[in-house]
């Protein structure tokens, strides 16, 4: 994973959510690998969920579900489905 992602995790762990989210966005823009993008987007989604910013979390869920398959054994997809259920969104709203 790239340096910005690791630094974002550090900031998030310290409770500096704005700094962490900023670095997550920068990390997402820098990587080309879809698996890394999914991991970063999943982390971003979880932060928004914790901050109760459900509309922003919904955008992350859409991205993850649109870039994975129901046949994938993907942690980001499983996490996205769990959060979608927790916040009361119908999966059909996303795809």
JSON list of C-alpha atoms in Angstrom, two decimals:
[
{"chain": "A", "resi": 1, "resn": "UNK", "atom": "CA", "xyz": [0.00, 0.00, 0.00]},
{"chain": "A", "resi": 2, "resn": "UNK", "atom": "CA", "xyz": [1.26, 3.47, -0.65]},
{"chain": "A", "resi": 3, "resn": "UNK", "atom": "CA", "xyz": [2.69, 5.89, 1.89]},
{"chain": "A", "resi": 4, "resn": "UNK", "atom": "CA", "xyz": [-0.34, 8.20, 1.90]},
{"chain": "A", "resi": 5, "resn": "UNK", "atom": "CA", "xyz": [-2.62, 5.33, 2.79]},
{"chain": "A", "resi": 6, "resn": "UNK", "atom": "CA", "xyz": [-0.38, 4.30, 5.67]},
{"chain": "A", "resi": 7, "resn": "UNK", "atom": "CA", "xyz": [-0.17, 7.88, 6.90]},
{"chain": "A", "resi": 8, "resn": "UNK", "atom": "CA", "xyz": [-3.97, 8.19, 6.60]},
{"chain": "A", "resi": 9, "resn": "UNK", "atom": "CA", "xyz": [-4.37, 5.14, 8.82]},
{"chain": "A", "resi": 10, "resn": "UNK", "atom": "CA", "xyz": [-2.05, 6.75, 11.36]},
{"chain": "A", "resi": 11, "resn": "UNK", "atom": "CA", "xyz": [-4.11, 9.96, 11.40]},
{"chain": "A", "resi": 12, "resn": "UNK", "atom": "CA", "xyz": [-7.38, 8.05, 11.64]},
{"chain": "A", "resi": 13, "resn": "UNK", "atom": "CA", "xyz": [-6.02, 6.03, 14.54]},
{"chain": "A", "resi": 14, "resn": "UNK", "atom": "CA", "xyz": [-5.16, 9.30, 16.30]},
{"chain": "A", "resi": 15, "resn": "UNK", "atom": "CA", "xyz": [-8.69, 10.64, 15.70]},
{"chain": "A", "resi": 16, "resn": "UNK", "atom": "CA", "xyz": [-7.62, 13.18, 13.08]},
{"chain": "A", "resi": 17, "resn": "UNK", "atom": "CA", "xyz": [-10.42, 12.30, 10.69]},
{"chain": "A", "resi": 18, "resn": "UNK", "atom": "CA", "xyz": [-10.20, 15.27, 8.33]},
{"chain": "A", "resi": 19, "resn": "UNK", "atom": "CA", "xyz": [-6.48, 14.75, 7.78]},
{"chain": "A", "resi": 20, "resn": "UNK", "atom": "CA", "xyz": [-7.00, 11.02, 7.36]},
{"chain": "A", "resi": 21, "resn": "UNK", "atom": "CA", "xyz": [-9.81, 11.43, 4.85]},
{"chain": "A", "resi": 22, "resn": "UNK", "atom": "CA", "xyz": [-7.77, 13.93, 2.86]},
{"chain": "A", "resi": 23, "resn": "UNK", "atom": "CA", "xyz": [-4.90, 11.46, 2.63]},
{"chain": "A", "resi": 24, "resn": "UNK", "atom": "CA", "xyz": [-7.25, 8.62, 1.71]},
{"chain": "A", "resi": 25, "resn": "UNK", "atom": "CA", "xyz": [-8.53, 10.68, -1.23]},
{"chain": "A", "resi": 26, "resn": "UNK", "atom": "CA", "xyz": [-4.98, 11.46, -2.34]},
{"chain": "A", "resi": 27, "resn": "UNK", "atom": "CA", "xyz": [-3.96, 7.80, -2.00]},
{"chain": "A", "resi": 28, "resn": "UNK", "atom": "CA", "xyz": [-6.98, 6.70, -4.05]},
{"chain": "A", "resi": 29, "resn": "UNK", "atom": "CA", "xyz": [-6.06, 9.12, -6.84]},
{"chain": "A", "resi": 30, "resn": "UNK", "atom": "CA", "xyz": [-2.46, 7.90, -6.91]},
{"chain": "A", "resi": 31, "resn": "UNK", "atom": "CA", "xyz": [-2.99, 4.16, -7.24]},
{"chain": "A", "resi": 32, "resn": "UNK", "atom": "CA", "xyz": [-3.83, 2.27, -10.42]},
{"chain": "A", "resi": 33, "resn": "UNK", "atom": "CA", "xyz": [-4.37, -1.19, -8.97]},
{"chain": "A", "resi": 34, "resn": "UNK", "atom": "CA", "xyz": [-8.10, -1.90, -8.55]},
{"chain": "A", "resi": 35, "resn": "UNK", "atom": "CA", "xyz": [-7.52, -4.00, -5.42]},
{"chain": "A", "resi": 36, "resn": "UNK", "atom": "CA", "xyz": [-5.70, -1.14, -3.72]},
{"chain": "A", "resi": 37, "resn": "UNK", "atom": "CA", "xyz": [-8.44, 1.26, -4.83]},
{"chain": "A", "resi": 38, "resn": "UNK", "atom": "CA", "xyz": [-11.07, -1.04, -3.31]},
{"chain": "A", "resi": 39, "resn": "UNK", "atom": "CA", "xyz": [-9.16, -1.27, -0.03]},
{"chain": "A", "resi": 40, "resn": "UNK", "atom": "CA", "xyz": [-8.82, 2.51, 0.16]},
{"chain": "A", "resi": 41, "resn": "UNK", "atom": "CA", "xyz": [-12.46, 3.07, -0.74]},
{"chain": "A", "resi": 42, "resn": "UNK", "atom": "CA", "xyz": [-13.51, 0.49, 1.85]},
{"chain": "A", "resi": 43, "resn": "UNK", "atom": "CA", "xyz": [-11.50, 2.27, 4.53]},
{"chain": "A", "resi": 44, "resn": "UNK", "atom": "CA", "xyz": [-13.02, 5.61, 3.48]},
{"chain": "A", "resi": 45, "resn": "UNK", "atom": "CA", "xyz": [-16.50, 4.09, 3.65]},
{"chain": "A", "resi": 46, "resn": "UNK", "atom": "CA", "xyz": [-15.90, 2.82, 7.17]},
{"chain": "A", "resi": 47, "resn": "UNK", "atom": "CA", "xyz": [-14.71, 6.26, 8.33]},
{"chain": "A", "resi": 48, "resn": "UNK", "atom": "CA", "xyz": [-17.78, 7.96, 6.88]},
{"chain": "A", "resi": 49, "resn": "UNK", "atom": "CA", "xyz": [-19.98, 5.33, 8.50]},
{"chain": "A", "resi": 50, "resn": "UNK", "atom": "CA", "xyz": [-18.36, 5.93, 11.88]},
{"chain": "A", "resi": 51, "resn": "UNK", "atom": "CA", "xyz": [-18.80, 9.69, 11.42]},
{"chain": "A", "resi": 52, "resn": "UNK", "atom": "CA", "xyz": [-22.47, 9.05, 10.51]},
{"chain": "A", "resi": 53, "resn": "UNK", "atom": "CA", "xyz": [-21.99, 10.67, 7.10]},
{"chain": "A", "resi": 54, "resn": "UNK", "atom": "CA", "xyz": [-24.18, 8.10, 5.42]},
{"chain": "A", "resi": 55, "resn": "UNK", "atom": "CA", "xyz": [-24.55, 9.82, 2.05]},
{"chain": "A", "resi": 56, "resn": "UNK", "atom": "CA", "xyz": [-20.77, 9.86, 1.62]},
{"chain": "A", "resi": 57, "resn": "UNK", "atom": "CA", "xyz": [-20.60, 6.25, 2.78]},
{"chain": "A", "resi": 58, "resn": "UNK", "atom": "CA", "xyz": [-23.27, 5.43, 0.18]},
{"chain": "A", "resi": 59, "resn": "UNK", "atom": "CA", "xyz": [-21.03, 6.79, -2.60]},
{"chain": "A", "resi": 60, "resn": "UNK", "atom": "CA", "xyz": [-18.23, 4.50, -1.43]},
{"chain": "A", "resi": 61, "resn": "UNK", "atom": "CA", "xyz": [-20.62, 1.56, -1.29]},
{"chain": "A", "resi": 62, "resn": "UNK", "atom": "CA", "xyz": [-21.72, 2.25, -4.86]},
{"chain": "A", "resi": 63, "resn": "UNK", "atom": "CA", "xyz": [-18.12, 2.32, -6.05]},
{"chain": "A", "resi": 64, "resn": "UNK", "atom": "CA", "xyz": [-17.25, -0.94, -4.31]},
{"chain": "A", "resi": 65, "resn": "UNK", "atom": "CA", "xyz": [-20.35, -2.80, -5.49]},
{"chain": "A", "resi": 66, "resn": "UNK", "atom": "CA", "xyz": [-19.93, -1.54, -9.05]},
{"chain": "A", "resi": 67, "resn": "UNK", "atom": "CA", "xyz": [-16.31, -2.68, -9.15]},
{"chain": "A", "resi": 68, "resn": "UNK", "atom": "CA", "xyz": [-16.75, -6.12, -7.62]},
{"chain": "A", "resi": 69, "resn": "UNK", "atom": "CA", "xyz": [-18.88, -9.09, -8.49]},
{"chain": "A", "resi": 70, "resn": "UNK", "atom": "CA", "xyz": [-21.28, -11.01, -6.32]},
{"chain": "A", "resi": 71, "resn": "UNK", "atom": "CA", "xyz": [-19.01, -13.98, -7.04]},
{"chain": "A", "resi": 72, "resn": "UNK", "atom": "CA", "xyz": [-15.93, -12.25, -5.62]},
{"chain": "A", "resi": 73, "resn": "UNK", "atom": "CA", "xyz": [-14.69, -13.33, -2.25]},
{"chain": "A", "resi": 74, "resn": "UNK", "atom": "CA", "xyz": [-13.87, -9.72, -1.44]},
{"chain": "A", "resi": 75, "resn": "UNK", "atom": "CA", "xyz": [-13.55, -8.20, 2.01]},
{"chain": "A", "resi": 76, "resn": "UNK", "atom": "CA", "xyz": [-14.40, -4.70, 0.70]},
{"chain": "A", "resi": 77, "resn": "UNK", "atom": "CA", "xyz": [-17.59, -6.04, -0.90]},
{"chain": "A", "resi": 78, "resn": "UNK", "atom": "CA", "xyz": [-18.62, -7.90, 2.25]},
{"chain": "A", "resi": 79, "resn": "UNK", "atom": "CA", "xyz": [-17.97, -4.79, 4.35]},
{"chain": "A", "resi": 80, "resn": "UNK", "atom": "CA", "xyz": [-19.93, -2.62, 1.91]},
{"chain": "A", "resi": 81, "resn": "UNK", "atom": "CA", "xyz": [-22.90, -4.99, 2.06]},
{"chain": "A", "resi": 82, "resn": "UNK", "atom": "CA", "xyz": [-22.81, -5.01, 5.87]},
{"chain": "A", "resi": 83, "resn": "UNK", "atom": "CA", "xyz": [-22.70, -1.22, 6.11]},
{"chain": "A", "resi": 84, "resn": "UNK", "atom": "CA", "xyz": [-25.45, -0.87, 3.51]},
{"chain": "A", "resi": 85, "resn": "UNK", "atom": "CA", "xyz": [-27.63, -3.13, 5.63]},
{"chain": "A", "resi": 86, "resn": "UNK", "atom": "CA", "xyz": [-26.73, -1.26, 8.84]},
{"chain": "A", "resi": 87, "resn": "UNK", "atom": "CA", "xyz": [-27.72, 2.12, 7.42]},
{"chain": "A", "resi": 88, "resn": "UNK", "atom": "CA", "xyz": [-30.88, 0.73, 5.89]},
{"chain": "A", "resi": 89, "resn": "UNK", "atom": "CA", "xyz": [-30.07, 1.03, 2.22]},
{"chain": "A", "resi": 90, "resn": "UNK", "atom": "CA", "xyz": [-31.45, -1.51, -0.20]},
{"chain": "A", "resi": 91, "resn": "UNK", "atom": "CA", "xyz": [-28.66, -3.10, -2.24]},
{"chain": "A", "resi": 92, "resn": "UNK", "atom": "CA", "xyz": [-30.67, -2.43, -5.38]},
{"chain": "A", "resi": 93, "resn": "UNK", "atom": "CA", "xyz": [-30.21, 1.28, -4.67]},
{"chain": "A", "resi": 94, "resn": "UNK", "atom": "CA", "xyz": [-26.52, 0.88, -5.43]},
{"chain": "A", "resi": 95, "resn": "UNK", "atom": "CA", "xyz": [-26.24, -1.16, -8.58]}
]
